[in-house]
């Protein structure tokens, strides 16, 4: 498993998160969310490096979808992971996400974050491409 941490947030409010590692990933993510909240909420893709990890960020619909992966893992698979997470989250919580309190979706959606981390990279990219084909 090369994706080690996943979170969905609205501004600095974490709605759901899962960590497969112990350490300071949560505090690093909080700092990233604070920095992002100071900028425009435009849809975008960003990456930040910290030690031997890359924090991949997908901003869409006023939400931030973020994952932490090993720095040797590349960009395609983490962003495929984030796009799948975004689609699943919006399908289930899109209407309530703008108003939900902190950790409102954590009980259910942290399992989804974890399950998607466990998919092999090939399966994850295939799911992403299949879902996008069906979407269009």
JSON list of C-alpha atoms in Angstrom, two decimals, residues 10-89:
[
{"chain": "A", "resi": 10, "resn": "UNK", "atom": "CA", "xyz": [-14.14, 21.63, 3.43]},
{"chain": "A", "resi": 11, "resn": "UNK", "atom": "CA", "xyz": [-11.73, 24.46, 4.10]},
{"chain": "A", "resi": 12, "resn": "UNK", "atom": "CA", "xyz": [-9.99, 23.47, 7.34]},
{"chain": "A", "resi": 13, "resn": "UNK", "atom": "CA", "xyz": [-12.93, 21.31, 8.46]},
{"chain": "A", "resi": 14, "resn": "UNK", "atom": "CA", "xyz": [-12.11, 17.63, 8.10]},
{"chain": "A", "resi": 15, "resn": "UNK", "atom": "CA", "xyz": [-15.18, 15.64, 7.06]},
{"chain": "A", "resi": 16, "resn": "UNK", "atom": "CA", "xyz": [-13.53, 12.20, 6.86]},
{"chain": "A", "resi": 17, "resn": "UNK", "atom": "CA", "xyz": [-10.01, 10.82, 7.14]},
{"chain": "A", "resi": 18, "resn": "UNK", "atom": "CA", "xyz": [-8.09, 7.59, 7.36]},
{"chain": "A", "resi": 19, "resn": "UNK", "atom": "CA", "xyz": [-4.43, 6.99, 8.18]},
{"chain": "A", "resi": 20, "resn": "UNK", "atom": "CA", "xyz": [-2.62, 3.71, 7.61]},
{"chain": "A", "resi": 21, "resn": "UNK", "atom": "CA", "xyz": [0.45, 5.03, 9.44]},
{"chain": "A", "resi": 22, "resn": "UNK", "atom": "CA", "xyz": [1.27, 6.61, 12.76]},
{"chain": "A", "resi": 23, "resn": "UNK", "atom": "CA", "xyz": [3.14, 9.87, 12.92]},
{"chain": "A", "resi": 24, "resn": "UNK", "atom": "CA", "xyz": [2.54, 13.48, 12.13]},
{"chain": "A", "resi": 25, "resn": "UNK", "atom": "CA", "xyz": [0.65, 13.12, 8.83]},
{"chain": "A", "resi": 26, "resn": "UNK", "atom": "CA", "xyz": [-2.49, 14.59, 10.39]},
{"chain": "A", "resi": 27, "resn": "UNK", "atom": "CA", "xyz": [-0.71, 17.71, 11.64]},
{"chain": "A", "resi": 28, "resn": "UNK", "atom": "CA", "xyz": [1.05, 18.21, 8.28]},
{"chain": "A", "resi": 29, "resn": "UNK", "atom": "CA", "xyz": [-2.31, 17.90, 6.53]},
{"chain": "A", "resi": 30, "resn": "UNK", "atom": "CA", "xyz": [-3.87, 20.46, 8.90]},
{"chain": "A", "resi": 31, "resn": "UNK", "atom": "CA", "xyz": [-1.12, 22.93, 7.99]},
{"chain": "A", "resi": 32, "resn": "UNK", "atom": "CA", "xyz": [-1.67, 22.26, 4.28]},
{"chain": "A", "resi": 33, "resn": "UNK", "atom": "CA", "xyz": [-5.43, 22.79, 4.70]},
{"chain": "A", "resi": 34, "resn": "UNK", "atom": "CA", "xyz": [-4.78, 26.08, 6.51]},
{"chain": "A", "resi": 35, "resn": "UNK", "atom": "CA", "xyz": [-2.52, 27.26, 3.68]},
{"chain": "A", "resi": 36, "resn": "UNK", "atom": "CA", "xyz": [-5.06, 26.19, 1.06]},
{"chain": "A", "resi": 37, "resn": "UNK", "atom": "CA", "xyz": [-7.90, 27.97, 2.86]},
{"chain": "A", "resi": 38, "resn": "UNK", "atom": "CA", "xyz": [-5.97, 31.23, 2.49]},
{"chain": "A", "resi": 39, "resn": "UNK", "atom": "CA", "xyz": [-6.07, 30.88, -1.30]},
{"chain": "A", "resi": 40, "resn": "UNK", "atom": "CA", "xyz": [-8.90, 30.74, -3.81]},
{"chain": "A", "resi": 41, "resn": "UNK", "atom": "CA", "xyz": [-11.19, 27.74, -3.76]},
{"chain": "A", "resi": 42, "resn": "UNK", "atom": "CA", "xyz": [-10.76, 27.18, -7.48]},
{"chain": "A", "resi": 43, "resn": "UNK", "atom": "CA", "xyz": [-10.72, 23.63, -8.76]},
{"chain": "A", "resi": 44, "resn": "UNK", "atom": "CA", "xyz": [-7.12, 22.52, -8.99]},
{"chain": "A", "resi": 45, "resn": "UNK", "atom": "CA", "xyz": [-4.54, 19.78, -8.57]},
{"chain": "A", "resi": 46, "resn": "UNK", "atom": "CA", "xyz": [-1.50, 20.35, -6.40]},
{"chain": "A", "resi": 47, "resn": "UNK", "atom": "CA", "xyz": [1.35, 18.43, -4.82]},
{"chain": "A", "resi": 48, "resn": "UNK", "atom": "CA", "xyz": [3.46, 19.20, -1.75]},
{"chain": "A", "resi": 49, "resn": "UNK", "atom": "CA", "xyz": [6.55, 17.31, -0.65]},
{"chain": "A", "resi": 50, "resn": "UNK", "atom": "CA", "xyz": [7.45, 16.55, 2.97]},
{"chain": "A", "resi": 51, "resn": "UNK", "atom": "CA", "xyz": [10.31, 14.19, 3.86]},
{"chain": "A", "resi": 52, "resn": "UNK", "atom": "CA", "xyz": [9.81, 11.05, 1.71]},
{"chain": "A", "resi": 53, "resn": "UNK", "atom": "CA", "xyz": [6.12, 11.68, 1.08]},
{"chain": "A", "resi": 54, "resn": "UNK", "atom": "CA", "xyz": [4.09, 13.58, -1.49]},
{"chain": "A", "resi": 55, "resn": "UNK", "atom": "CA", "xyz": [0.75, 15.13, -0.54]},
{"chain": "A", "resi": 56, "resn": "UNK", "atom": "CA", "xyz": [-1.52, 15.03, -3.59]},
{"chain": "A", "resi": 57, "resn": "UNK", "atom": "CA", "xyz": [-4.45, 17.45, -3.56]},
{"chain": "A", "resi": 58, "resn": "UNK", "atom": "CA", "xyz": [-7.57, 17.60, -5.69]},
{"chain": "A", "resi": 59, "resn": "UNK", "atom": "CA", "xyz": [-9.77, 20.64, -5.06]},
{"chain": "A", "resi": 60, "resn": "UNK", "atom": "CA", "xyz": [-13.27, 20.51, -6.49]},
{"chain": "A", "resi": 61, "resn": "UNK", "atom": "CA", "xyz": [-16.78, 21.69, -5.63]},
{"chain": "A", "resi": 62, "resn": "UNK", "atom": "CA", "xyz": [-15.49, 23.65, -2.60]},
{"chain": "A", "resi": 63, "resn": "UNK", "atom": "CA", "xyz": [-13.93, 20.51, -1.12]},
{"chain": "A", "resi": 64, "resn": "UNK", "atom": "CA", "xyz": [-10.37, 19.27, -0.78]},
{"chain": "A", "resi": 65, "resn": "UNK", "atom": "CA", "xyz": [-9.53, 15.63, -1.42]},
{"chain": "A", "resi": 66, "resn": "UNK", "atom": "CA", "xyz": [-6.01, 14.87, -0.25]},
{"chain": "A", "resi": 67, "resn": "UNK", "atom": "CA", "xyz": [-3.82, 11.79, 0.03]},
{"chain": "A", "resi": 68, "resn": "UNK", "atom": "CA", "xyz": [-0.27, 11.14, 1.17]},
{"chain": "A", "resi": 69, "resn": "UNK", "atom": "CA", "xyz": [1.83, 8.66, -0.79]},
{"chain": "A", "resi": 70, "resn": "UNK", "atom": "CA", "xyz": [5.44, 7.53, -0.86]},
{"chain": "A", "resi": 71, "resn": "UNK", "atom": "CA", "xyz": [7.56, 9.87, -2.96]},
{"chain": "A", "resi": 72, "resn": "UNK", "atom": "CA", "xyz": [8.45, 6.99, -5.30]},
{"chain": "A", "resi": 73, "resn": "UNK", "atom": "CA", "xyz": [4.82, 6.26, -6.17]},
{"chain": "A", "resi": 74, "resn": "UNK", "atom": "CA", "xyz": [4.38, 8.85, -8.93]},
{"chain": "A", "resi": 75, "resn": "UNK", "atom": "CA", "xyz": [1.34, 11.03, -9.57]},
{"chain": "A", "resi": 76, "resn": "UNK", "atom": "CA", "xyz": [-1.06, 9.04, -11.73]},
{"chain": "A", "resi": 77, "resn": "UNK", "atom": "CA", "xyz": [-2.21, 6.51, -9.15]},
{"chain": "A", "resi": 78, "resn": "UNK", "atom": "CA", "xyz": [-2.65, 8.99, -6.26]},
{"chain": "A", "resi": 79, "resn": "UNK", "atom": "CA", "xyz": [-4.69, 11.32, -8.48]},
{"chain": "A", "resi": 80, "resn": "UNK", "atom": "CA", "xyz": [-6.73, 8.36, -9.76]},
{"chain": "A", "resi": 81, "resn": "UNK", "atom": "CA", "xyz": [-7.36, 7.47, -6.11]},
{"chain": "A", "resi": 82, "resn": "UNK", "atom": "CA", "xyz": [-8.47, 11.03, -5.37]},
{"chain": "A", "resi": 83, "resn": "UNK", "atom": "CA", "xyz": [-10.80, 11.14, -8.37]},
{"chain": "A", "resi": 84, "resn": "UNK", "atom": "CA", "xyz": [-12.46, 7.89, -7.35]},
{"chain": "A", "resi": 85, "resn": "UNK", "atom": "CA", "xyz": [-12.77, 9.20, -3.77]},
{"chain": "A", "resi": 86, "resn": "UNK", "atom": "CA", "xyz": [-14.25, 12.46, -5.04]},
{"chain": "A", "resi": 87, "resn": "UNK", "atom": "CA", "xyz": [-16.86, 10.67, -7.17]},
{"chain": "A", "resi": 88, "resn": "UNK", "atom": "CA", "xyz": [-17.88, 8.34, -4.35]},
{"chain": "A", "resi": 89, "resn": "UNK", "atom": "CA", "xyz": [-17.99, 11.14, -1.78]}
]
